[in-house]
Short mmCIF file of C-alpha atoms in Angstrom, two decimals:
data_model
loop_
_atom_site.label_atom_id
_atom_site.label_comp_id
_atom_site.label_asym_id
_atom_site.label_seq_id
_atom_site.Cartn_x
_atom_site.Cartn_y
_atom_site.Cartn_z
CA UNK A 1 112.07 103.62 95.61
CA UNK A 2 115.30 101.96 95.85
CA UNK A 3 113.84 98.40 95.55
CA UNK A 4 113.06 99.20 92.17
CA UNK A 5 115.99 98.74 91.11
CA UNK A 6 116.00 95.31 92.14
CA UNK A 7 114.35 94.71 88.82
CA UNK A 8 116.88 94.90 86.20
CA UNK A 9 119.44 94.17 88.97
CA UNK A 10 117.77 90.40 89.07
CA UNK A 11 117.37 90.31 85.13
CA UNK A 12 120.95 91.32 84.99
CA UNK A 13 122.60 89.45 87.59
CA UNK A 14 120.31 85.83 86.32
CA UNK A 15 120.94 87.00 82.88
CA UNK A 16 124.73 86.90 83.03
CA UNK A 17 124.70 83.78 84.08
CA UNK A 18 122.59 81.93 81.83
CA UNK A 19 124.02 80.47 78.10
CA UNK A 20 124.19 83.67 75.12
CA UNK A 21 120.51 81.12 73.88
CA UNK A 22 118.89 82.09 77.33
CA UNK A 23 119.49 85.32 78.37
CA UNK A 24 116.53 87.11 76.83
CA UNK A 25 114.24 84.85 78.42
CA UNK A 26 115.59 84.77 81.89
CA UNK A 27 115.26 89.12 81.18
CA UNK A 28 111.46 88.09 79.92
CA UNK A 29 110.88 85.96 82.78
CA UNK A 30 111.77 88.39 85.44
CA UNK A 31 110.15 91.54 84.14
CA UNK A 32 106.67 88.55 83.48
CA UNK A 33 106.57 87.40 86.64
CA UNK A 34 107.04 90.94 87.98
CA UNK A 35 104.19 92.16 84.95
CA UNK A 36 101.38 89.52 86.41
CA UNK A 37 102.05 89.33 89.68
CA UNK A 38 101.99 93.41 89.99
CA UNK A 39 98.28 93.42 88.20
CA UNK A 40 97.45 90.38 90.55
CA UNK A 41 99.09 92.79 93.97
CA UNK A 42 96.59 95.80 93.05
CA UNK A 43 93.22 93.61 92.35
CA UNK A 44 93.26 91.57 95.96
CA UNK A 45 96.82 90.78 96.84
CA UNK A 46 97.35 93.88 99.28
CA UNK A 47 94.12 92.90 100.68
CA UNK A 48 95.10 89.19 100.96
CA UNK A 49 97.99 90.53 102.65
CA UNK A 50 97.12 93.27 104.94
CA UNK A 51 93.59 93.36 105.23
CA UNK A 52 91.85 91.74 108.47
CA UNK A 53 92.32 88.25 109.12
CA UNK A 54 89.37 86.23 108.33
CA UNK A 55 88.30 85.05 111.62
CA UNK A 56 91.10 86.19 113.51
CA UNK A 57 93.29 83.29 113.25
CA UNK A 58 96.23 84.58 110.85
CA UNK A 59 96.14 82.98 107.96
CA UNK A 60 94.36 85.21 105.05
CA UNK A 61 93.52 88.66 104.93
CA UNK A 62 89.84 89.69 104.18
CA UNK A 63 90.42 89.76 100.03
CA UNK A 64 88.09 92.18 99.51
CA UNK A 65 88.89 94.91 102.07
CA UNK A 66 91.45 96.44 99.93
CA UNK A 67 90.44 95.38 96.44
CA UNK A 68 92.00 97.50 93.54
CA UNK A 69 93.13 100.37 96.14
CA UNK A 70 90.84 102.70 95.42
CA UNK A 71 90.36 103.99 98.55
CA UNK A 72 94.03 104.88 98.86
CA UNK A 73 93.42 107.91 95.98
CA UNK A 74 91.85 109.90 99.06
CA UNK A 75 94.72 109.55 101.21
CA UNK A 76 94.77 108.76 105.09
CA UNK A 77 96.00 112.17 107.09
CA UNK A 78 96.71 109.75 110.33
CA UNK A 79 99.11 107.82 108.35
CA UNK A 80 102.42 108.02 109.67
CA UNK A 81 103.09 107.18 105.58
CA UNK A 82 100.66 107.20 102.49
CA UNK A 83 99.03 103.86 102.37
CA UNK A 84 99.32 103.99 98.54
CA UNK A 85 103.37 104.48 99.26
CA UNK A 86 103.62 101.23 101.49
CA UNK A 87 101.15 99.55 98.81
CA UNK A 88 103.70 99.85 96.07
CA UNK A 89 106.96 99.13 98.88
CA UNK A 90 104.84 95.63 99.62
CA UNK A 91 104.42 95.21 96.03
CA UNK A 92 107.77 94.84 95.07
CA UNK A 93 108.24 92.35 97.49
CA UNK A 94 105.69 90.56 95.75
CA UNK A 95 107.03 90.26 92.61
CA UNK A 96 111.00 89.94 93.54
CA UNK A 97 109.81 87.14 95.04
CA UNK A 98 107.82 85.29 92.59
CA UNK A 99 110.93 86.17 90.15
CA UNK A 100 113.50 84.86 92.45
CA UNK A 101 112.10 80.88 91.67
CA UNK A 102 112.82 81.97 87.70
CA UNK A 103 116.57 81.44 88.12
CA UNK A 104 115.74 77.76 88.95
CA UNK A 105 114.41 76.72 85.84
CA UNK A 106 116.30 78.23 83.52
CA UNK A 107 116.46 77.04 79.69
CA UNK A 108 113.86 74.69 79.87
CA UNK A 109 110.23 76.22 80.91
CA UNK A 110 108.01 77.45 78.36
CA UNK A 111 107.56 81.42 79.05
CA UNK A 112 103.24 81.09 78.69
CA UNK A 113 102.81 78.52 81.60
CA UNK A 114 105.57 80.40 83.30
CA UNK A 115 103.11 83.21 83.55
CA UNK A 116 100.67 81.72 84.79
CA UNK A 117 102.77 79.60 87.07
CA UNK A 118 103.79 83.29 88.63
CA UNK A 119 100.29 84.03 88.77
CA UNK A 120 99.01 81.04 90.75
CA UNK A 121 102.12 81.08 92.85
CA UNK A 122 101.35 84.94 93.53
CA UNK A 123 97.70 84.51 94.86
CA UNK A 124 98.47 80.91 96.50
CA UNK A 125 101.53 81.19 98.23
CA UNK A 126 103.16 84.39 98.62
CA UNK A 127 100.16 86.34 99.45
CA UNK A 128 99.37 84.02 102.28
CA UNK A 129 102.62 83.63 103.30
CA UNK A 130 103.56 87.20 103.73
CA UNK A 131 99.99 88.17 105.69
CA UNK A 132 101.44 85.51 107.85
CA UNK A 133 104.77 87.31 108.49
CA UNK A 134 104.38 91.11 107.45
CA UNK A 135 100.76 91.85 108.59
CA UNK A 136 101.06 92.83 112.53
CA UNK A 137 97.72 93.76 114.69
CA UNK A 138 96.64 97.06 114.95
CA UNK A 139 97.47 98.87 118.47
CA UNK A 140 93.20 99.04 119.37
CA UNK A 141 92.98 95.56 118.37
CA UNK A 142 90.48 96.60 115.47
CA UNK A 143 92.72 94.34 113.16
CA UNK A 144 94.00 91.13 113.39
CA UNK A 145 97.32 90.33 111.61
CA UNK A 146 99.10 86.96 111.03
CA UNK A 147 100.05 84.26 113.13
CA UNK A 148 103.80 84.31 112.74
CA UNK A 149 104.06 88.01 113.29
CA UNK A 150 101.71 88.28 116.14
CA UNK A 151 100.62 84.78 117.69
CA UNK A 152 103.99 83.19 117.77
CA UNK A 153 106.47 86.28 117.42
CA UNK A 154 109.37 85.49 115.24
CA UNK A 155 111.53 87.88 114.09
CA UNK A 156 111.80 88.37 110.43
CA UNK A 157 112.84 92.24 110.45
CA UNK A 158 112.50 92.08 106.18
CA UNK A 159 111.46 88.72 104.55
CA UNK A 160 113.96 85.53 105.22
CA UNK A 161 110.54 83.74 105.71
CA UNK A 162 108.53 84.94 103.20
CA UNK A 163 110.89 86.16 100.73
CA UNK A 164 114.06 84.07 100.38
CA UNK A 165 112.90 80.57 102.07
CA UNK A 166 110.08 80.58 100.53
CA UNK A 167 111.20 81.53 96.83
CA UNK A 168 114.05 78.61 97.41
CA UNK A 169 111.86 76.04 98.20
CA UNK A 170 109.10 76.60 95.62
CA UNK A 171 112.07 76.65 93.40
CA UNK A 172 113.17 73.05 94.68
CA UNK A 173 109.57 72.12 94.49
CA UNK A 174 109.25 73.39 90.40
CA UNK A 175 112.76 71.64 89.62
CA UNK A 176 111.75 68.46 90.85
CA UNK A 177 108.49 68.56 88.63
CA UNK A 178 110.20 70.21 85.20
CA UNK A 179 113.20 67.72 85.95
CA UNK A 180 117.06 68.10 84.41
CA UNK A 181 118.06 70.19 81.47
CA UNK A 182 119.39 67.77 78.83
CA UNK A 183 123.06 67.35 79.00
CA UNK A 184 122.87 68.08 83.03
CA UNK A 185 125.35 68.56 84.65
CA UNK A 186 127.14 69.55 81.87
CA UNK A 187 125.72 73.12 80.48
CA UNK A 188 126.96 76.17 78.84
CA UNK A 189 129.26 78.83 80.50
CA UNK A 190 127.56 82.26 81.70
CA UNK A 191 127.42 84.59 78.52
CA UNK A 192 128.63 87.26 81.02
CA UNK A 193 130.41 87.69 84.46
CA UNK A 194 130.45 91.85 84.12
CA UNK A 195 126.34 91.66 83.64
CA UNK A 196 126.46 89.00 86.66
CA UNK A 197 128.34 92.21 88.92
CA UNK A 198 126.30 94.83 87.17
CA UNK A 199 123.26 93.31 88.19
CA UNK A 200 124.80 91.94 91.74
CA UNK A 201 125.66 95.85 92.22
CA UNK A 202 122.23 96.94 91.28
CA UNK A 203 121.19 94.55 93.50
CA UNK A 204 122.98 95.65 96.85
CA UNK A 205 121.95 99.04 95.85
CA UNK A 206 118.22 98.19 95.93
CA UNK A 207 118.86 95.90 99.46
CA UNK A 208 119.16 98.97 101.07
CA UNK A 209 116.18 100.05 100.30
CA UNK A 210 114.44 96.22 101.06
CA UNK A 211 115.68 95.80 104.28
CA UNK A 212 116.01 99.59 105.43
CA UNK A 213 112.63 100.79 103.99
CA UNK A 214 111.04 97.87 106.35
CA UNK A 215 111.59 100.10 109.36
CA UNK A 216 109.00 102.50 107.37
CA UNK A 217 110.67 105.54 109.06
CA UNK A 218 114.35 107.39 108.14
CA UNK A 219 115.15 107.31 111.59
CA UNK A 220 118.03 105.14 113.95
CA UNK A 221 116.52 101.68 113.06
CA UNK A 222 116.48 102.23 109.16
CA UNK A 223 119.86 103.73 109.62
CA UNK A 224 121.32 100.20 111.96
CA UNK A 225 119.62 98.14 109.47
CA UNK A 226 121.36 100.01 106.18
CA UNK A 227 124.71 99.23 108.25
CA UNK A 228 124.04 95.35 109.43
CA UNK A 229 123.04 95.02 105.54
CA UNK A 230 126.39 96.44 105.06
CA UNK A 231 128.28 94.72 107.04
CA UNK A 232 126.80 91.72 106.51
CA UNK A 233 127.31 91.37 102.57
CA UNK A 234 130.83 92.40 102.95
CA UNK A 235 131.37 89.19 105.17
CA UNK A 236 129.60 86.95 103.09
CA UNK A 237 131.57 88.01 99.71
CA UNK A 238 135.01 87.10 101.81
CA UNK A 239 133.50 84.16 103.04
CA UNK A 240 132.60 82.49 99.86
CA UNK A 241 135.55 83.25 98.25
CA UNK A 242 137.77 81.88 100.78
CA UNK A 243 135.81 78.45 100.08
CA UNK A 244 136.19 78.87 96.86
CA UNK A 245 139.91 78.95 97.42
CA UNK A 246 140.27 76.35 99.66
CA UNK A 247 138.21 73.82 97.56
CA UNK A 248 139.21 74.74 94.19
CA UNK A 249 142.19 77.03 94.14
CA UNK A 250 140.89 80.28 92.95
CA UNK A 251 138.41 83.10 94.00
CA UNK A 252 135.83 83.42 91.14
CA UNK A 253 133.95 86.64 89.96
CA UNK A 254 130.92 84.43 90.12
CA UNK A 255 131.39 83.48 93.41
CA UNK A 256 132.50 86.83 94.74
CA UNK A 257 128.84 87.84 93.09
CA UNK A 258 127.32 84.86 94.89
CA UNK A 259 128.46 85.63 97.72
CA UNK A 260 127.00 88.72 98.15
CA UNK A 261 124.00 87.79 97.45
CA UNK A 262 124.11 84.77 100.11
CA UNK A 263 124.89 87.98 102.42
CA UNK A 264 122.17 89.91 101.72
CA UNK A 265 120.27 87.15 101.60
CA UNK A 266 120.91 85.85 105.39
CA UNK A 267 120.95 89.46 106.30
CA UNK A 268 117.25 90.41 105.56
CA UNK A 269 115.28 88.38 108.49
CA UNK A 270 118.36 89.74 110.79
CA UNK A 271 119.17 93.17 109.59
CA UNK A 272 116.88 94.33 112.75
CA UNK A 273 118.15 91.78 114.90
CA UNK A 274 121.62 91.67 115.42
CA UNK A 275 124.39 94.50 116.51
CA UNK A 276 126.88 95.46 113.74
CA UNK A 277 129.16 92.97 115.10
CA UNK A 278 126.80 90.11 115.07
CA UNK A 279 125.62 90.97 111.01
CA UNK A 280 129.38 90.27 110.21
CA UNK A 281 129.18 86.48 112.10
CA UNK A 282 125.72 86.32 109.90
CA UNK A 283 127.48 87.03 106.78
CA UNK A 284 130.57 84.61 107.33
CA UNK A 285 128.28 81.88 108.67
CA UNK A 286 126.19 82.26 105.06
CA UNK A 287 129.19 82.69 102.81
CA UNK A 288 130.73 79.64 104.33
CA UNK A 289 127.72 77.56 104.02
CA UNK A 290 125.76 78.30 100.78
CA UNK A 291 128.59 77.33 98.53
CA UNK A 292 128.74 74.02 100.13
CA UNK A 293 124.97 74.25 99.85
CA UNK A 294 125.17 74.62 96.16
CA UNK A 295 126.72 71.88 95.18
CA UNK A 296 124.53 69.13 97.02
CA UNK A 297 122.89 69.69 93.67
CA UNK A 298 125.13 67.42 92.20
CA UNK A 299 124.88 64.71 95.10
CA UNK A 300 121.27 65.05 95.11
CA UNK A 301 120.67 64.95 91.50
CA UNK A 302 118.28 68.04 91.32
CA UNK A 303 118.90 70.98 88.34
CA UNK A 304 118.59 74.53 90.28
CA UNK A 305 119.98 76.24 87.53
CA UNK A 306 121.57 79.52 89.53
CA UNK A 307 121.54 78.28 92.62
CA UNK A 308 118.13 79.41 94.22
CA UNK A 309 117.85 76.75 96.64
CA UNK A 310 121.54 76.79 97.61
CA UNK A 311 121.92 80.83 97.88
CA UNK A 312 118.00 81.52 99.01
CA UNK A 313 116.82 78.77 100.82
CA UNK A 314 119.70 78.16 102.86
CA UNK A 315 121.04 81.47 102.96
CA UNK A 316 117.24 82.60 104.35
CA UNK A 317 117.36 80.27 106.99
CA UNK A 318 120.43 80.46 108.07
CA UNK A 319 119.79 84.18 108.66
CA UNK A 320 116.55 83.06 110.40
CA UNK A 321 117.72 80.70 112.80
CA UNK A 322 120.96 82.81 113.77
CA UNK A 323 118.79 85.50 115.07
CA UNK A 324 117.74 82.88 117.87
CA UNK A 325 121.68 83.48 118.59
CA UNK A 326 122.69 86.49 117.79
CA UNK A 327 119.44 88.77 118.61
CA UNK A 328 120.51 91.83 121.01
CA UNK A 329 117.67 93.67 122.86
CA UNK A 330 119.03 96.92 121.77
CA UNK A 331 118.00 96.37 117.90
CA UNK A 332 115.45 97.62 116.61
CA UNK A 333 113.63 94.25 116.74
CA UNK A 334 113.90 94.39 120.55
CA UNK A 335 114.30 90.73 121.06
CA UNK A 336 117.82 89.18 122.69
CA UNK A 337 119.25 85.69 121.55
CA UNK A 338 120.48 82.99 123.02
CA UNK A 339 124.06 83.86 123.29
CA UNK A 340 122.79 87.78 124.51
CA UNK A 341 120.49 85.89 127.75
CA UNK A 342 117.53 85.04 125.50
CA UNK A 343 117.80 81.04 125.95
CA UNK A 344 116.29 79.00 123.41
CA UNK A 345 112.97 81.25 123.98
CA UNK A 346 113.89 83.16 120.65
CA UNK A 347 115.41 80.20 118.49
CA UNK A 348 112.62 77.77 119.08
CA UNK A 349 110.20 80.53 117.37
CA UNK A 350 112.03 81.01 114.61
CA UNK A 351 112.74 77.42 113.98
CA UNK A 352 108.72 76.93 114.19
CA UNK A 353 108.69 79.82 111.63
CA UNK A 354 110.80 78.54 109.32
CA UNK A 355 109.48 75.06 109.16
CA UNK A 356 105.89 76.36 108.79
CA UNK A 357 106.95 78.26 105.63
CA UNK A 358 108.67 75.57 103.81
CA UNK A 359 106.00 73.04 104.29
CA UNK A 360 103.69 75.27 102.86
CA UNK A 361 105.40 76.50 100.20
CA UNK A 362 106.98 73.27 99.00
CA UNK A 363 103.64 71.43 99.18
CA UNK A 364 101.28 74.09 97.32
CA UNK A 365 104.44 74.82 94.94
CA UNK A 366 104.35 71.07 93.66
CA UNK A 367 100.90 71.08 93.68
CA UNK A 368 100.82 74.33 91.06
CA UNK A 369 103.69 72.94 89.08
CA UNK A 370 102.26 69.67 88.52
CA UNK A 371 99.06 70.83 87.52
CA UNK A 372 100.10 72.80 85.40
CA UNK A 373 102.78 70.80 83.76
CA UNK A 374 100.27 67.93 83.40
CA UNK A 375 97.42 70.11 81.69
CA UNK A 376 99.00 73.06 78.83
CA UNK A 377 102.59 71.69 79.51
CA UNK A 378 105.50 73.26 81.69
CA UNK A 379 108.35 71.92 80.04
CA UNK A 380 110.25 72.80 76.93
CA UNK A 381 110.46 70.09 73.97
CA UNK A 382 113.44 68.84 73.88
CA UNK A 383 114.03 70.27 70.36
CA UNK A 384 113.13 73.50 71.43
CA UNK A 385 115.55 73.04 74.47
CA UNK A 386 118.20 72.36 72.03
CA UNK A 387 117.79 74.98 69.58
CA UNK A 388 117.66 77.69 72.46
CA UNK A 389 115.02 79.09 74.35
CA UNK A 390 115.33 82.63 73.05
CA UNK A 391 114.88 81.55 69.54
CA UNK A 392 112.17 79.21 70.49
CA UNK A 393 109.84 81.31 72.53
CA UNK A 394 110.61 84.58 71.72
CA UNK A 395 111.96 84.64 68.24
CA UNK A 396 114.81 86.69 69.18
CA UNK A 397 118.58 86.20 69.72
CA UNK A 398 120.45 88.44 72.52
CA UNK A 399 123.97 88.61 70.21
CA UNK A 400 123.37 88.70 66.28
CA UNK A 401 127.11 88.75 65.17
CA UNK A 402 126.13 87.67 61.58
CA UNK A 403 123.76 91.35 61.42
CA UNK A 404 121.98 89.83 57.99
CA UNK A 405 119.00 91.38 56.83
CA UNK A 406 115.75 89.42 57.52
CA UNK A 407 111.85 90.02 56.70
CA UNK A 408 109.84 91.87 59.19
CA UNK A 409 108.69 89.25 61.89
CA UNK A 410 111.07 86.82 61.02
CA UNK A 411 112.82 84.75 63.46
CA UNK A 412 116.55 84.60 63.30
CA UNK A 413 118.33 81.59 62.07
CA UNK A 414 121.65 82.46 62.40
CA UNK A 415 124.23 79.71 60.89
CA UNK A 416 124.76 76.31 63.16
CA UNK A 417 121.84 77.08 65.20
CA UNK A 418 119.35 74.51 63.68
CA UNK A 419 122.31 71.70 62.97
CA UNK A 420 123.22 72.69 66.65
CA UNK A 421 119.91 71.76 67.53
CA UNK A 422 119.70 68.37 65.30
CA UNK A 423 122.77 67.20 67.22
CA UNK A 424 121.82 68.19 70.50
CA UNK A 425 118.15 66.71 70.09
CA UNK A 426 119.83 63.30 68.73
CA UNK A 427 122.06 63.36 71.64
CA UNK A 428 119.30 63.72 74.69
CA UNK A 429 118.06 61.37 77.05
CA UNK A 430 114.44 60.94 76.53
CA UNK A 431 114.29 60.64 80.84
CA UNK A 432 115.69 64.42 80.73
CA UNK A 433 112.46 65.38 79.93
CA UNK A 434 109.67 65.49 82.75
CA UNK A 435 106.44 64.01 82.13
#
């Protein structure tokens, strides 16, 4: 279970990036989201996924069908793979997902209605969404499956749709509600650029696994898919940092790191789509556009923290529209694009697909976000904010250089952090906190 490691690769790769104050939480907010929405996956989320679709239409499996696996113990000997095996592949989707919108927010979410945020946004959004693009109709027709899979066709070989465009927008959607982080744009450095490539590498490790698992067989496809993924990062990374270059004047570690992600990324919907050949124009195409995608931030005057919207929401649809050019009937998704004799045929599905997604998404995203922020509170105070999440949620800092003794349950106060605070707090624009 290569996606596994996707886990600590996330923690790791959001963790670098964040301020030395941050980086616990951003680790505690991964592995939470990941915690609830795994307990939420085994009661009724496989079911809301994969079971029947209530009335045939493709919008929500039966929620009950499924509920708590237990009747995957037995086993299924007509399974071409265990059911309990594809249960657990499906649920780390799930919860990569939900943990992908973390990054976003960063520094300024309190880590209780953070849970519960993943929670809501588990059951509300992702479930639907992915019965919509990962549950197909069986071959006798005895189950129906969802509407972008089956009724309209897209291609989305390993989650652009319900993975990466739809974790970007619900990201833009919780930004807009939690609002700036006080001192925006200014902020801290990351604490560290070698646990930003640790947990990048970890991350292309456990991609293989994402997009090559999704052909649920080690056969030809799985093995075309591992190579597109390939191929297809290595563009991106080259890409990026040629940008970089050009705008700035150097090639950055972090955006070498972002980069590859932004491969991956545009890869996923693809990876089944496109010839080896046609993953490399996939990869360039994404590493030349998310970094100018990230920095619209600043134009636009919205706080994504790391980049969410810029790497995943762009980066997944740019993968999902290019497969309307750059399908090839040979793939293992079997459908050709427009510049392989498809015509628009192919690109007008996809475009359908990826609109329906971020409608969705963004609407029921602000929806959860506001509620939530307007009832127990999303945001941070801004004292909090200023003294440093870590301390201020979890009583805990990531580097104690001072290494004083302190009484059991104790939170650290290490020296400047509290005056730190005072100044910072003094400093901040009361409109940098959302109401």
């Amino acid at each position: 279970m290569a996606v596994a490691l996707m886990i600590p690769g996330l923690a790791l790769f959001y963790g670098g990036m964040v301020s030395s104050r941050s980086v616990l939480n951003m680790i505690m907010m991964v592995f939470g989201a990941v915690a609830v929405v795994g307990v939420l996956w085994t009661f009724f989320g496989y079911s809301m996924v994969f079971g029947d679709s209530y009335g045939g239409l493709g919008l929500l499996g039966n929620i009950t069908e499924y509920a708590g696996l237990g009747s995957f113990v037995a086993g299924d000997e007509a399974a071409t793979l265990p059911p309990a095996l594809v249960a657990i592949f499906q649920a780390l989707f799930a919860v990569i997902t939900t943990a992908l919108i973390a990054g976003a927010v960063s520094d300024r979410v309190k880590f209780g209605p953070w849970l519960l945020f993943a929670g809501l946004w588990g059951a509300l959004v992702y479930f639907p969404v992915a019965h919509w693009v990962f549950a197909f109709d069986a071959a006798d027709g005895s189950v129906i499956g969802g509407w972008i899979a089956n009724k309209l066709g897209a291609v989305d070989f390993a989650g652009g749709t319900a993975v990466h465009m739809n974790a970007g927008v619900a990201a833009l959607a919780v930004v807009l509600v939690v609002g700036k982080r006080t001192g925006w744009p200014k902020q801290a450095r990351p604490n560290s650029l070698p646990f930003v490539a640790l947990g990048a590498g970890m991350l292309w490790f456990g991609w293989f696994g994402f997009n090559g698992g999704s052909a649920l067989a080690a056969g030809n496809s799985a093995s075309i898919v591992i190579l597109t993924t390939f191929n297809a990062t290595c563009a991106a990374i080259l890409a990026w940092l040629l940008v970089e270059r050009l705008r700035n004047g150097h090639a950055t570690t972090l955006g070498g790191m972002s980069g590859a992600i932004a491969g991956l990324v545009a890869i996923t919907p693809a990876c089944g789509a496109v010839s080896p050949l046609g993953a490399l124009a996939v990869g360039a195409i994404a590493g030349a556009i998310c970094p100018l995608a990230v920095s619209l931030k600043y134009k636009l005057g919205y706080d994504d923290s790391l980049d969410v919207v810029g790497v995943h929401l762009v980066g997944g649809l740019v993968g999902t529209l290019l497969i309307g050019l750059f399908g090839v009937e040979d793939a293992p998704s079997g459908q050709a694009g427009l510049f392989y004799g498809g015509g628009f045929t192919l690109l007008g599905k996809q475009a359908v697909a990826a609109a329906a997604v971020l409608a969705y998404s963004f609407v029921v995203t602000l929806l959860i976000a506001f509620v939530i922020q307007k009832t127990i509170g999303f945001r941070l105070s801004a004292e909090k904010e200023a003294a440093g999440i870590d301390i201020a949620e979890h009583a805990e800092l990531a580097y104690d250089l001072e290494g004083k003794p302190h009484a059991p349950g104790t939170a650290p106060t290490p020296a400047g952090v509290i005056a730190s605070a005072e100044k910072l707090t003094a400093e901040a624009v009361p409109s940098t906190t959302a109401s």
